[in-house]
Coordinates of C-alpha atoms and ligand atoms in Angstrom, one line a residue:
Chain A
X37 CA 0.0 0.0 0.0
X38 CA 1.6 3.3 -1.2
X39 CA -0.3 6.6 0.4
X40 CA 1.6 8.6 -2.3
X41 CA -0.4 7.2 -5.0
X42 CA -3.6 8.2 -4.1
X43 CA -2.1 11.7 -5.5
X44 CA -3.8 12.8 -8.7
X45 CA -2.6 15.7 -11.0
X46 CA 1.2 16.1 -9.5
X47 CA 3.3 18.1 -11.6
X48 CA 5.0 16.2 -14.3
X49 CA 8.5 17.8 -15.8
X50 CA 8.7 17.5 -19.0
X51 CA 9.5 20.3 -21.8
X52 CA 6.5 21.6 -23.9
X53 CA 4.9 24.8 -24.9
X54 CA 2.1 24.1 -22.4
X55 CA 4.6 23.8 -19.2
X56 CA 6.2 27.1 -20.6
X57 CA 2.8 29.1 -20.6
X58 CA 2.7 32.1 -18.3
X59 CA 1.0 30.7 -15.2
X60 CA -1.5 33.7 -15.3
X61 CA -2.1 32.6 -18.4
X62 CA -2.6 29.0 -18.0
X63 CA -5.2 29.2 -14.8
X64 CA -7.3 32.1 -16.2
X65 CA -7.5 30.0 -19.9
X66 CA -8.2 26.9 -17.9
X67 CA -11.4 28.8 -15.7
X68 CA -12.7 29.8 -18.8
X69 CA -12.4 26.3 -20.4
X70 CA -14.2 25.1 -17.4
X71 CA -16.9 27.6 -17.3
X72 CA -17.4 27.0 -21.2
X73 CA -17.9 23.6 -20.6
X74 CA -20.4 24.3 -18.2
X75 CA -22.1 26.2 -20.5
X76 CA -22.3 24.1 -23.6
X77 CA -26.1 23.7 -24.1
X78 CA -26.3 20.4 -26.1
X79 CA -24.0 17.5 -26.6
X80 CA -23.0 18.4 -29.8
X81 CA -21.5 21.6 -28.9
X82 CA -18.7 19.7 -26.8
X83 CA -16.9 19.1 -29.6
X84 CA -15.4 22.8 -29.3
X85 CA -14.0 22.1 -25.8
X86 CA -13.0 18.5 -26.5
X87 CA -10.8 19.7 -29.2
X88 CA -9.3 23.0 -27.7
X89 CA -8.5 20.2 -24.5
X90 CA -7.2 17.3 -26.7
X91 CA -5.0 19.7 -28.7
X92 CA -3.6 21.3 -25.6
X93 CA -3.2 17.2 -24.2
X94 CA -1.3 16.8 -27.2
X95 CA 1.0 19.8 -26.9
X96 CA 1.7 19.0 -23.0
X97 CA 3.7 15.7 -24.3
X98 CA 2.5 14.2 -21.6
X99 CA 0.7 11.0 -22.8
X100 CA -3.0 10.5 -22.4
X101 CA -2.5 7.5 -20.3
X102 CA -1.8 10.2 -17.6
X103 CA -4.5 12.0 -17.7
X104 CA -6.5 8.8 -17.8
X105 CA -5.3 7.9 -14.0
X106 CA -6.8 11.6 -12.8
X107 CA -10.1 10.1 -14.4
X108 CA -9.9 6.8 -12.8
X109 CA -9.6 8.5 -9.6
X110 CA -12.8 10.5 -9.8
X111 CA -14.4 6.9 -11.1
X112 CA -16.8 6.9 -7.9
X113 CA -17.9 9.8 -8.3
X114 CA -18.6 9.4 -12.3
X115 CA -20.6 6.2 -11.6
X116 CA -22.8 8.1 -8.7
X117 CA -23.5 11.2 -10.8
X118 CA -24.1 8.9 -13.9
X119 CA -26.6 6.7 -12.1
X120 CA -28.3 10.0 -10.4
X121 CA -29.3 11.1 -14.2
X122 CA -30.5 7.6 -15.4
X123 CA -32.1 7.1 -12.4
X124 CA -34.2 10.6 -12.1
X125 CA -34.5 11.6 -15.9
X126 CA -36.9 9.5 -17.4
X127 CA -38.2 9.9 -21.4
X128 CA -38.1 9.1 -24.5
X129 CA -37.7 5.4 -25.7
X130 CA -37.2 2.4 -22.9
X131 CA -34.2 1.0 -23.7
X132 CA -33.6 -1.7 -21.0
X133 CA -35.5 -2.2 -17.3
X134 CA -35.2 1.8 -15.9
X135 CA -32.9 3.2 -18.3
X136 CA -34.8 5.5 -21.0
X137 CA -33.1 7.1 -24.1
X138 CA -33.8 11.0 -22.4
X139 CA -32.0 9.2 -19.3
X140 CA -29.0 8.0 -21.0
X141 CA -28.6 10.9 -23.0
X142 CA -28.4 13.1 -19.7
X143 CA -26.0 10.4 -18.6
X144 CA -23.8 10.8 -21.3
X145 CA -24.3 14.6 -21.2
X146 CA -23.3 15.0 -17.6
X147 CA -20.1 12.5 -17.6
X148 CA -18.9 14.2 -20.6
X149 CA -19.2 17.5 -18.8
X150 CA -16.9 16.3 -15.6
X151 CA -14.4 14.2 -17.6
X152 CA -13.5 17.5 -19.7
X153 CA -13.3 19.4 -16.6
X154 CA -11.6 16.9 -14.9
X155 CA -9.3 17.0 -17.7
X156 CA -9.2 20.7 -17.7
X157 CA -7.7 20.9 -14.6
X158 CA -5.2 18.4 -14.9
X159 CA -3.9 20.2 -17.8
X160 CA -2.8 22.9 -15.5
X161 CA -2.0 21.0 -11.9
X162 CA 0.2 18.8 -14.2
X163 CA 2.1 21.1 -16.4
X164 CA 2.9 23.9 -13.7
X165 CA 5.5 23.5 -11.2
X166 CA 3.3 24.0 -7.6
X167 CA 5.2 27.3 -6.6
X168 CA 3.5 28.4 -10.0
X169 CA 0.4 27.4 -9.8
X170 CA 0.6 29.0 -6.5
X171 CA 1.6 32.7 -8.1
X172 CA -0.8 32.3 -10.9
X173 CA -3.8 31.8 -9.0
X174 CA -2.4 34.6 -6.9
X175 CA -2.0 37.1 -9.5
X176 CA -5.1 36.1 -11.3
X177 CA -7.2 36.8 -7.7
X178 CA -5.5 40.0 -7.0
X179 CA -6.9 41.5 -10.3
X180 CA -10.0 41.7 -8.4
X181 CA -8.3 43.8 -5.9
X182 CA -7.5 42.4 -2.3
X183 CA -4.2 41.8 -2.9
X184 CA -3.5 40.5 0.6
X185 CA -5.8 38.1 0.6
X186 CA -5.2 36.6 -2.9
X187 CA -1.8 36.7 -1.4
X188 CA -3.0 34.8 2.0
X189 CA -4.7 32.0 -0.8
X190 CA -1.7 31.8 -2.9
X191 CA 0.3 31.1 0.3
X192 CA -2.1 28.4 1.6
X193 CA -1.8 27.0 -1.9
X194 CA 1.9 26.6 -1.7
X195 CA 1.9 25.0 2.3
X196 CA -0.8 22.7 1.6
X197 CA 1.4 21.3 -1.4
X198 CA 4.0 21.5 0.8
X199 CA 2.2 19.6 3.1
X200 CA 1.0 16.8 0.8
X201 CA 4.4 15.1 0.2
X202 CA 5.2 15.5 4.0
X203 CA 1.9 13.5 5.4
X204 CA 2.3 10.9 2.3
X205 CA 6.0 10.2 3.7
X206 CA 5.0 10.3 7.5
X207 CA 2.1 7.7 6.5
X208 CA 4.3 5.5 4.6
X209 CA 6.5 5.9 7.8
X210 CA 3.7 5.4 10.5
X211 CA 2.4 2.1 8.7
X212 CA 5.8 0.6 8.3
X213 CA 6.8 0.9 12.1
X214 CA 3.3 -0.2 12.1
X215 CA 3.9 -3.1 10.4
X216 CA 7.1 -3.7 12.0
X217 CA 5.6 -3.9 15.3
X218 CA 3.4 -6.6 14.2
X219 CA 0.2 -5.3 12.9
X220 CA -1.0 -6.7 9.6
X221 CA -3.5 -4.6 7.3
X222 CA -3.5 -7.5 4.6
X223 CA -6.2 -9.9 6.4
X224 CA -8.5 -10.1 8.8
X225 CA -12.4 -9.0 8.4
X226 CA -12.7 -6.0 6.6
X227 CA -14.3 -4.3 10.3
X228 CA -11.0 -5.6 11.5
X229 CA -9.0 -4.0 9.1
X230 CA -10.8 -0.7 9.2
X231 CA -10.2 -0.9 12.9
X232 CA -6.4 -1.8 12.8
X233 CA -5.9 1.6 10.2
X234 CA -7.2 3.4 12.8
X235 CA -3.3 3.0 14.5
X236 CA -1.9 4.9 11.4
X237 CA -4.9 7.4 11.0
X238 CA -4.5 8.6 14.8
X239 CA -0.7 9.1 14.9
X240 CA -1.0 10.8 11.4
X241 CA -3.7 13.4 12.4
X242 CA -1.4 14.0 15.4
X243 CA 1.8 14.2 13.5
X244 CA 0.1 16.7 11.1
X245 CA -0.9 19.4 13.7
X246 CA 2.5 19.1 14.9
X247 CA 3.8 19.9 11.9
X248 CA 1.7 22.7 11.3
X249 CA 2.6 24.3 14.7
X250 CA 6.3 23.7 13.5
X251 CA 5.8 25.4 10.2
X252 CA 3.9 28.3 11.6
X253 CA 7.0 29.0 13.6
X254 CA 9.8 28.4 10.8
X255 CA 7.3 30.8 9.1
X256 CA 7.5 33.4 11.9
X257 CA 11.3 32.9 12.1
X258 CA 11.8 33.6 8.2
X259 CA 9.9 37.5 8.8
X260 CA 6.6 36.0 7.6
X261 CA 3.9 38.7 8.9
X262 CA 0.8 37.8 6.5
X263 CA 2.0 41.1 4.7
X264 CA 2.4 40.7 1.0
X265 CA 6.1 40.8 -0.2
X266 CA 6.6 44.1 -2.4
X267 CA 9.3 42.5 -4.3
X268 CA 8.8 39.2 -5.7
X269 CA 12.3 37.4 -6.6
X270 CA 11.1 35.6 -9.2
X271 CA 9.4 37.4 -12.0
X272 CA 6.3 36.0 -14.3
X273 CA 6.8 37.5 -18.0
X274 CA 3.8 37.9 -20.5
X275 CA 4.4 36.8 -24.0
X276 CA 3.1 36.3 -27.1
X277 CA 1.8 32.4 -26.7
X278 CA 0.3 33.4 -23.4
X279 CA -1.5 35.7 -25.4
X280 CA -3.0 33.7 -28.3
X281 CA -3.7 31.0 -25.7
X282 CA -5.9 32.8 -23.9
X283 CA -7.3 34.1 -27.1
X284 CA -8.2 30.6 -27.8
X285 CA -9.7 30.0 -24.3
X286 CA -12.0 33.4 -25.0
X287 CA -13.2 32.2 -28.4
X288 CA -13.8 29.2 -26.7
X289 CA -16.2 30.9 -24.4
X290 CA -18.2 33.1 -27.2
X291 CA -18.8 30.4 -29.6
X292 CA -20.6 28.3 -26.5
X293 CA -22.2 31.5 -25.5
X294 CA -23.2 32.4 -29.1
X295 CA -24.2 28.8 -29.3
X296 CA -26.6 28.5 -26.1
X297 CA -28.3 31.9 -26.7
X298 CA -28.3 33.0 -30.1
Chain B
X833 CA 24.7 46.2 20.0
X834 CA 23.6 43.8 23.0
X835 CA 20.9 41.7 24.1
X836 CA 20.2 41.4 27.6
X837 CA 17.9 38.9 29.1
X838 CA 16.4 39.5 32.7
X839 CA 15.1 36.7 35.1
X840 CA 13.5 35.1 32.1
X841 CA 11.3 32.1 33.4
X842 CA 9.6 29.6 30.6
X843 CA 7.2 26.9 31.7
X844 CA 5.1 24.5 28.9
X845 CA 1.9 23.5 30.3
X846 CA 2.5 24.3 33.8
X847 CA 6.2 22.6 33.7
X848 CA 9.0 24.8 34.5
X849 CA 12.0 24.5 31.8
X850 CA 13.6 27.6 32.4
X851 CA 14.0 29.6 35.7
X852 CA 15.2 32.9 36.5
X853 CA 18.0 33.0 33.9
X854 CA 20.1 36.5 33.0
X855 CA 22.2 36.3 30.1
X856 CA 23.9 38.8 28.1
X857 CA 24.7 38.4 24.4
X858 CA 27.1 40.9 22.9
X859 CA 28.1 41.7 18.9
X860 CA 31.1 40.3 18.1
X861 CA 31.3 37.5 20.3
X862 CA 30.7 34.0 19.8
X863 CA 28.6 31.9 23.0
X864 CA 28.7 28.0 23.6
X865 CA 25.5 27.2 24.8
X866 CA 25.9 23.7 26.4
X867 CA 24.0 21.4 28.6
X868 CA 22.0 18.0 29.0
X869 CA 19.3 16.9 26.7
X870 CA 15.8 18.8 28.0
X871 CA 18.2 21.4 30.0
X872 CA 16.5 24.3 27.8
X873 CA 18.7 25.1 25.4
X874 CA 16.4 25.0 22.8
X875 CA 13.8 26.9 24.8
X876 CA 16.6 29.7 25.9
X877 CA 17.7 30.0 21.6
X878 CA 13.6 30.2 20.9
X879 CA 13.3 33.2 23.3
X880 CA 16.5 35.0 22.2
X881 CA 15.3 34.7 18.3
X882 CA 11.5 36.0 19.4
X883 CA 9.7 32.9 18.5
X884 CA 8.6 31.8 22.3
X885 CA 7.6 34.8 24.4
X886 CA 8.6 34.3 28.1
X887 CA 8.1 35.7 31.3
X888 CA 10.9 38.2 32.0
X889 CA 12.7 40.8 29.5
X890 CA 14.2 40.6 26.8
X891 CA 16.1 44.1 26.3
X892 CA 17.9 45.0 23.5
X893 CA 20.6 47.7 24.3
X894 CA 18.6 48.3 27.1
X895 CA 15.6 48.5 25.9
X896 CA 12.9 46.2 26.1
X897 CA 12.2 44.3 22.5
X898 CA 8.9 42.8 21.1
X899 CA 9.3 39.7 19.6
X900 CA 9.0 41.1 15.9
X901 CA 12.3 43.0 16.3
X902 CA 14.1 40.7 18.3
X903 CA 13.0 37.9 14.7
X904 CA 14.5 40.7 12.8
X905 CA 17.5 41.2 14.9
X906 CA 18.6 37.4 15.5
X907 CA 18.5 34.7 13.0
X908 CA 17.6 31.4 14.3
X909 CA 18.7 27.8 12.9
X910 CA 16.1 24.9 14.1
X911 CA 17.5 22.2 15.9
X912 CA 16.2 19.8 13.1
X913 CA 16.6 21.2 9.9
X914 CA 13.8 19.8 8.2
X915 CA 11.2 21.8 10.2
X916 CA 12.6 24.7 9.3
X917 CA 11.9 23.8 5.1
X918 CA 9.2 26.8 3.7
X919 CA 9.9 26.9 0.3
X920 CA 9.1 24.1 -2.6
X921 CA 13.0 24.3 -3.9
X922 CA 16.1 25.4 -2.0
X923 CA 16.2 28.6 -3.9
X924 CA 12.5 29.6 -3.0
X925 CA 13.9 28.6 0.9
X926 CA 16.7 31.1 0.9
X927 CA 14.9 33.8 -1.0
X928 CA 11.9 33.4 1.4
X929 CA 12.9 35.8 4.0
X930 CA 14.9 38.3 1.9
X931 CA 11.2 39.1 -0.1
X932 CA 10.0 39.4 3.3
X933 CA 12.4 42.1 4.2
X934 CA 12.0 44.1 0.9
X935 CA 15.0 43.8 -0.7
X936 CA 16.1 44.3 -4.1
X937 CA 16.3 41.9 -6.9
X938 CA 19.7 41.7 -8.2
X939 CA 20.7 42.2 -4.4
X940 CA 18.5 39.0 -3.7
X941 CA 20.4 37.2 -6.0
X942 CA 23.2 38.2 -5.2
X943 CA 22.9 37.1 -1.6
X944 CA 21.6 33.9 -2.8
X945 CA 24.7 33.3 -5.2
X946 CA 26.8 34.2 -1.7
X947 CA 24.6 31.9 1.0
X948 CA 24.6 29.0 -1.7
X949 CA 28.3 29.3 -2.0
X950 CA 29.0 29.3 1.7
X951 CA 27.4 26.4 2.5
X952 CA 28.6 24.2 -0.4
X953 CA 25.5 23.8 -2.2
X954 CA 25.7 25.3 -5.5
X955 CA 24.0 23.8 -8.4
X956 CA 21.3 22.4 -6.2
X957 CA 18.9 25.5 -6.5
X958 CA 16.1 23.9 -8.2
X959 CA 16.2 20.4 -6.1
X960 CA 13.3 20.1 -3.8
X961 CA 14.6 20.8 -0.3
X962 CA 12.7 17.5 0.7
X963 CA 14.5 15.4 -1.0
X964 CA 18.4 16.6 0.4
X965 CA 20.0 14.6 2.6
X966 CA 20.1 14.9 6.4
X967 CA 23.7 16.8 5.8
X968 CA 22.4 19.1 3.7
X969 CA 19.4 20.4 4.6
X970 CA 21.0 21.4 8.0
X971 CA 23.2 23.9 4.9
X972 CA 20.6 24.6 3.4
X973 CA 18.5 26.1 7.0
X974 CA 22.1 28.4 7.9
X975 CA 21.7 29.6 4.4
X976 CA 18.2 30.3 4.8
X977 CA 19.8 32.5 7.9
X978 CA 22.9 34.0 6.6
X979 CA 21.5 35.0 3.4
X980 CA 19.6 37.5 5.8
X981 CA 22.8 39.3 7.1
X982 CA 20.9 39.6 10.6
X983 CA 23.7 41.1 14.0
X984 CA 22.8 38.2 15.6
X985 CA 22.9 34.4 15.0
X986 CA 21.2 31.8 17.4
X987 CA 22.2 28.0 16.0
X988 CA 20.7 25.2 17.6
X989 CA 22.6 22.0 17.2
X990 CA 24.0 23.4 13.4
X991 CA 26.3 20.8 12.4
X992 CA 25.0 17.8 14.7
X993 CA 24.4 16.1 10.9
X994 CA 27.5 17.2 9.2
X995 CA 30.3 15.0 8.9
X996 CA 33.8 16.0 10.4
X997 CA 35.3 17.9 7.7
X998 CA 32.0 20.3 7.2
X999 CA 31.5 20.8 10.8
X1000 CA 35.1 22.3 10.6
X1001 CA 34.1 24.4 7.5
X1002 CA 31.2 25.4 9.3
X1003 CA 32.9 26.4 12.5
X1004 CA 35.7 28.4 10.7
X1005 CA 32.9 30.5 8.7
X1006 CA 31.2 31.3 12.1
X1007 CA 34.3 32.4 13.3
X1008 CA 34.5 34.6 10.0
X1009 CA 31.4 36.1 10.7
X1010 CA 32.2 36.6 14.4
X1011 CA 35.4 38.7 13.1
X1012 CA 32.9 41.4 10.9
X1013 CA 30.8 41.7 14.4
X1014 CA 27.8 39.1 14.5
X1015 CA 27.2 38.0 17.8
X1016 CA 26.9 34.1 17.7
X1017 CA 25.2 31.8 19.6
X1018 CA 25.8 27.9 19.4
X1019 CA 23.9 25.4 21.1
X1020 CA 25.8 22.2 20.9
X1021 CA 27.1 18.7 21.8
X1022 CA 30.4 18.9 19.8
X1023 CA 33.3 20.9 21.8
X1024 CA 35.8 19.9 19.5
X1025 CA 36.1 23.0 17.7
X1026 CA 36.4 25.7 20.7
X1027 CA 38.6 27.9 19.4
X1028 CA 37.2 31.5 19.4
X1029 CA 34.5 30.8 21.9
X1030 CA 34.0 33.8 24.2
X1031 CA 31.9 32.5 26.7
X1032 CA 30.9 29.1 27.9
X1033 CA 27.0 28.9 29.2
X1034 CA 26.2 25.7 31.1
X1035 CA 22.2 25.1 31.5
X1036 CA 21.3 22.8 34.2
X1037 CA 17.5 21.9 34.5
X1038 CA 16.6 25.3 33.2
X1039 CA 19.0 27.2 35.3
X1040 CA 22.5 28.9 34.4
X1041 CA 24.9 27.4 36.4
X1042 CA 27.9 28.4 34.8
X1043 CA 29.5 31.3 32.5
X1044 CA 32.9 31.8 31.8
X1045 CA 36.0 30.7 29.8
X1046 CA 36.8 27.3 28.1
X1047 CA 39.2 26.3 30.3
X1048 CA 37.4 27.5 33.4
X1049 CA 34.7 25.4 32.3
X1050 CA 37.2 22.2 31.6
X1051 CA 38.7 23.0 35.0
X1052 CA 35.7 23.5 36.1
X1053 CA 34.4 20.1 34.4
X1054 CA 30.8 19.1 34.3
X1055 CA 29.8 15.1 34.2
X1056 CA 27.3 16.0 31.8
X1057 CA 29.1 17.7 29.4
X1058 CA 31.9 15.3 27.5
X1059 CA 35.0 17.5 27.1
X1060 CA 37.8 16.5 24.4
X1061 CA 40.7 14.8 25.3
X1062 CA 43.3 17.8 23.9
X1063 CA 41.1 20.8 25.9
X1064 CA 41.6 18.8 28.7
X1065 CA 45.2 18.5 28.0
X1066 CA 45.7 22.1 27.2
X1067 CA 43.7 23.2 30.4
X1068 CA 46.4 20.4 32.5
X1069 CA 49.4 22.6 31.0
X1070 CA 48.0 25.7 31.8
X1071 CA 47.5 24.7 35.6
X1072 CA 50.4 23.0 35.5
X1073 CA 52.5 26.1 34.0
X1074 CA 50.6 28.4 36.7
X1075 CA 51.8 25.9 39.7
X1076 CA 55.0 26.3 38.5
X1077 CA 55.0 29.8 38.1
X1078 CA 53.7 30.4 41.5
X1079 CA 56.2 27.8 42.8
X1080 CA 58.9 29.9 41.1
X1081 CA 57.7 32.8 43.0
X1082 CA 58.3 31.1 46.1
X1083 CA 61.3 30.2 45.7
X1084 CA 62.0 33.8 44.4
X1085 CA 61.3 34.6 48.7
X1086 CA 63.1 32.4 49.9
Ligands
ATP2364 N1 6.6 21.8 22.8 C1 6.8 21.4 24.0 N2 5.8 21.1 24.8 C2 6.0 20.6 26.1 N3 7.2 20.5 26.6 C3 8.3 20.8 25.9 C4 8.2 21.3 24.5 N4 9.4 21.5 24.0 C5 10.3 21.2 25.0 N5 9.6 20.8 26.1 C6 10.3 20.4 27.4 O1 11.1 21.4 27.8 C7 12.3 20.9 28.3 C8 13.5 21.7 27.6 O2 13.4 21.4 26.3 P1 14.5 21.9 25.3 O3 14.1 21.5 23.9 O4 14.7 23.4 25.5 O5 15.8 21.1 25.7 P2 17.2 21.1 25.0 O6 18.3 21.5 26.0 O7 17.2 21.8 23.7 O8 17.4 19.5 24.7 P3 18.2 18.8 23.5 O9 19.6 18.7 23.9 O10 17.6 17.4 23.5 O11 17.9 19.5 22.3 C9 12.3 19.5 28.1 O12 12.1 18.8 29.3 C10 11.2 19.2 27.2 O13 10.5 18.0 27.6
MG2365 MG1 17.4 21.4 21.8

């Protein structure tokens, strides 16, 4: 049992020009993508965002497969929202016991909708290095003024990344000592099991607020005051690509608008 | 510049770990804060660098400092290095505080050029501080302090994962730094390296019981405190060189 692989969407390092994009660029592009795909009004019309997603899939060389796995992860929750629309929309032709063609259709309509979003967002958690992701969403927020607070989010962004790694090791760590000492998480009743876990659950929740106290204080001991930094060390340049990508991202969004209301 | 502190007392939850202790720490000097394990030395470094507030003052030339200014004025080093890790590479780590303080761009990389040099670990800017070695994220948490350029140093335990030659290396740029004025204070287990040391501090449950020189402390000699086997020989010639001396005197009368 590896804890670390229950992580979906990690940063992958790889050269392409998706990785390159301007982080500003790349989580403002990817909210519109998402809210366009939200908007689409009929199944047909996702062929725009499938195709602005593939492409940009295809441009991240990072192959499909990998995408695939954020899917897989979200499968339960797929399934449930899947069997929600068959379940409660009911038209058209009977097909087979409860499911109807209006239901299926919905089905289809609805998965499609969180796959490309799913998808969506793994294009940018998995092609921008963390501290990035963390400045972009920072920068994008303090558009809309409140530049401490968008400051305060980015920082929370960063720690809880931070943080992710950290409690993924200290698991690993917890259940082998665990398992060194004797406990086995392999058989047993699946009550029994459940119960046993709770020996690596407890120390970890209690490892994690200690290392939250620990962080506030190596926070505290580097100048950190909750005040944003007036000079930032590492600088986030504009150019050209950011621009047509976002271009693309906008187009995106008026066709579907053009499309549901016109 | 000095800091001064004044019957500061510390208790966690209702347990005493420091009591009454007065301590003064002057620029340009370098202090050997030594002592069992759970005598306080962590605790005393803690309220020095304005992370722990205490009971008691903490004055700065005489005038008593909140614990913001006291963060500003003294740059602490965590007793284990990896809970000192803020940043997702060891550049972002040693940049962190300098954005904090406002400084320049070109100066900030200058200073990280400097701090990475120092501590030996250029070329490892991008690595994620995670994934260093025990060795080197204890270099990379004094460069996260030295790249700050603060008066005052507090280490705790800096070089208790280094191997021999880097704690040497370490050492002699401490002593480097005492020479251009920083006032330096080491908690540690190693005496090896004593050269340079101004003052020794013994803790004892929370309490001072000693201040002084090297060698009055190895005359001195404390059972919890292992002393090498040359300061003890160095301290044997001095008293022995005195007795003579003073025996020479007598005879001198006679
Ligand atoms: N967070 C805490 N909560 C409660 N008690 C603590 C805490 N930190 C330290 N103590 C207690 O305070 C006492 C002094 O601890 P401190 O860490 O200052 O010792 P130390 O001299 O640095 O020891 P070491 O040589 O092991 O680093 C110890 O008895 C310890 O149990
Ligand atoms: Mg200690």
């Amino acid at each position: 049992m590896k804890f670390g692989s229950f992580l979906v969407g990690r940063y992958v390092h790889v050269e392409s020009p998706i990785h390159s994009l301007d982080p500003r660029a790349k989580f403002l592009g990817t909210l519109l993508v998402i809210i366009s795909v939200l908007l689409v009004p009929n199944l047909f019309f996702y062929i725009l965002p499938a195709i602005l997603i593939l492409s940009l899939i295809r441009m991240s060389r990072i192959g499909f497969p990998v995408y695939l796995t954020g899917i897989r992860s979200f499968w339960f929750f797929l399934v449930f929202a899947a069997v929600v629309q068959l379940v409660s929309v009911r038209g058209g032709v009977r097909i087979f016991s409860f499911i109807t063609s209006e239901g299926l259709l919905s089905c289809t309509f609805v998965v499609l909708r969180l796959v490309l979003i799913i998808l969506a967002a793994e294009i940018f958690s998995m092609t921008t290095p963390p501290l990035l992701s963390a400045r972009g969403v920072e920068s994008v927020l303090s558009l809309f003024g409140m530049r401490k607070l968008s400051y305060e989010i980015g920082m929370i962004m960063t720690i809880a990344m931070r943080f992710v790694p950290i409690l993924a090791m200290e698991a690993d760590r917890i259940l082998k000592a665990q398992i060194a000492r004797g406990a086995d998480f392999e058989k047993g009743k699946l009550m029994d099991r459940l119960k046993r876990l709770l020996v690596v659950v407890i120390p970890l929740l209690v490892s994690a607020m200690r290392k939250a106290e620990e962080l506030t204080v190596a926070m505290e001991a580097r100048l950190y005051t909750g005040e944003p930094p007036k000079i930032r060390y590492r600088q986030l340049a504009w150019s050209t690509k950011d621009t047509i990508f976002l271009a693309f991202s906008v187009i995106l969004l008026c066709s579907i608008l053009v499309a549901r209301y016109l | 510049m000095k800091i001064t502190l004044e019957s500061v007392s510390f208790t966690y939850n209702g347990r005493s770990v420091l009591k009454d202790v007065n301590l003064e720490i002057e620029s340009g000097k370098v202090y050997l804060l030594v002592g069992k394990n759970g005598s306080g030395k962590t605790t005393l470094l803690k309220i020095l660098a304005g992370l722990l507030v205490s009971r008691g003052k903490v004055c700065v030339n005489g005038e008593v400092a909140d614990p913001i200014s006291l963060r500003r004025l003294v740059g602490y080093v965590f007793q284990n290095p990896a809970s000192q890790i803020i940043g997702a590479t060891v550049e972002e780590d040693i940049i962190f505080s300098l954005e904090m303080l406002g400084i320049e761009r070109e100066e900030m990389e200058k200073r990280l050029k400097d701090a990475l040099r120092v501590v030996g670990l250029e070329g490892m800017e991008k690595e994620d501080p995670l994934n260093l070695s025990g060795g080197q994220k204890q270099r990379l948490a004094i460069a996260s302090v030295l790249v700050r350029d603060p008066p005052f140093l507090a280490l705790d335990e800096p070089v208790s994962m280094l191997d021999l030659p880097s704690q040497i290396e370490i050492f002699k740029l401490l002593l480097e730094l005492k020479e251009k004025g920083k006032g330096i204070v080491i908690a540690t287990h190693e005496l090896e390296y004593l050269e340079g040391v101004d003052e020794v501090v013994h803790l004892n449950d929370g309490m001072i019981d000693f201040r002084g020189s090297i060698m009055d402390f190895v005359a001195v000699g404390f059972p919890d405190v292992e002393i090498p086997f040359s300061w003890r020989i160095l301290e044997k010639c001095r008293t022995c060189s005195k007795r003579r001396m003073e025996d020479a005197h007598t005879l001198d009368k006679r």
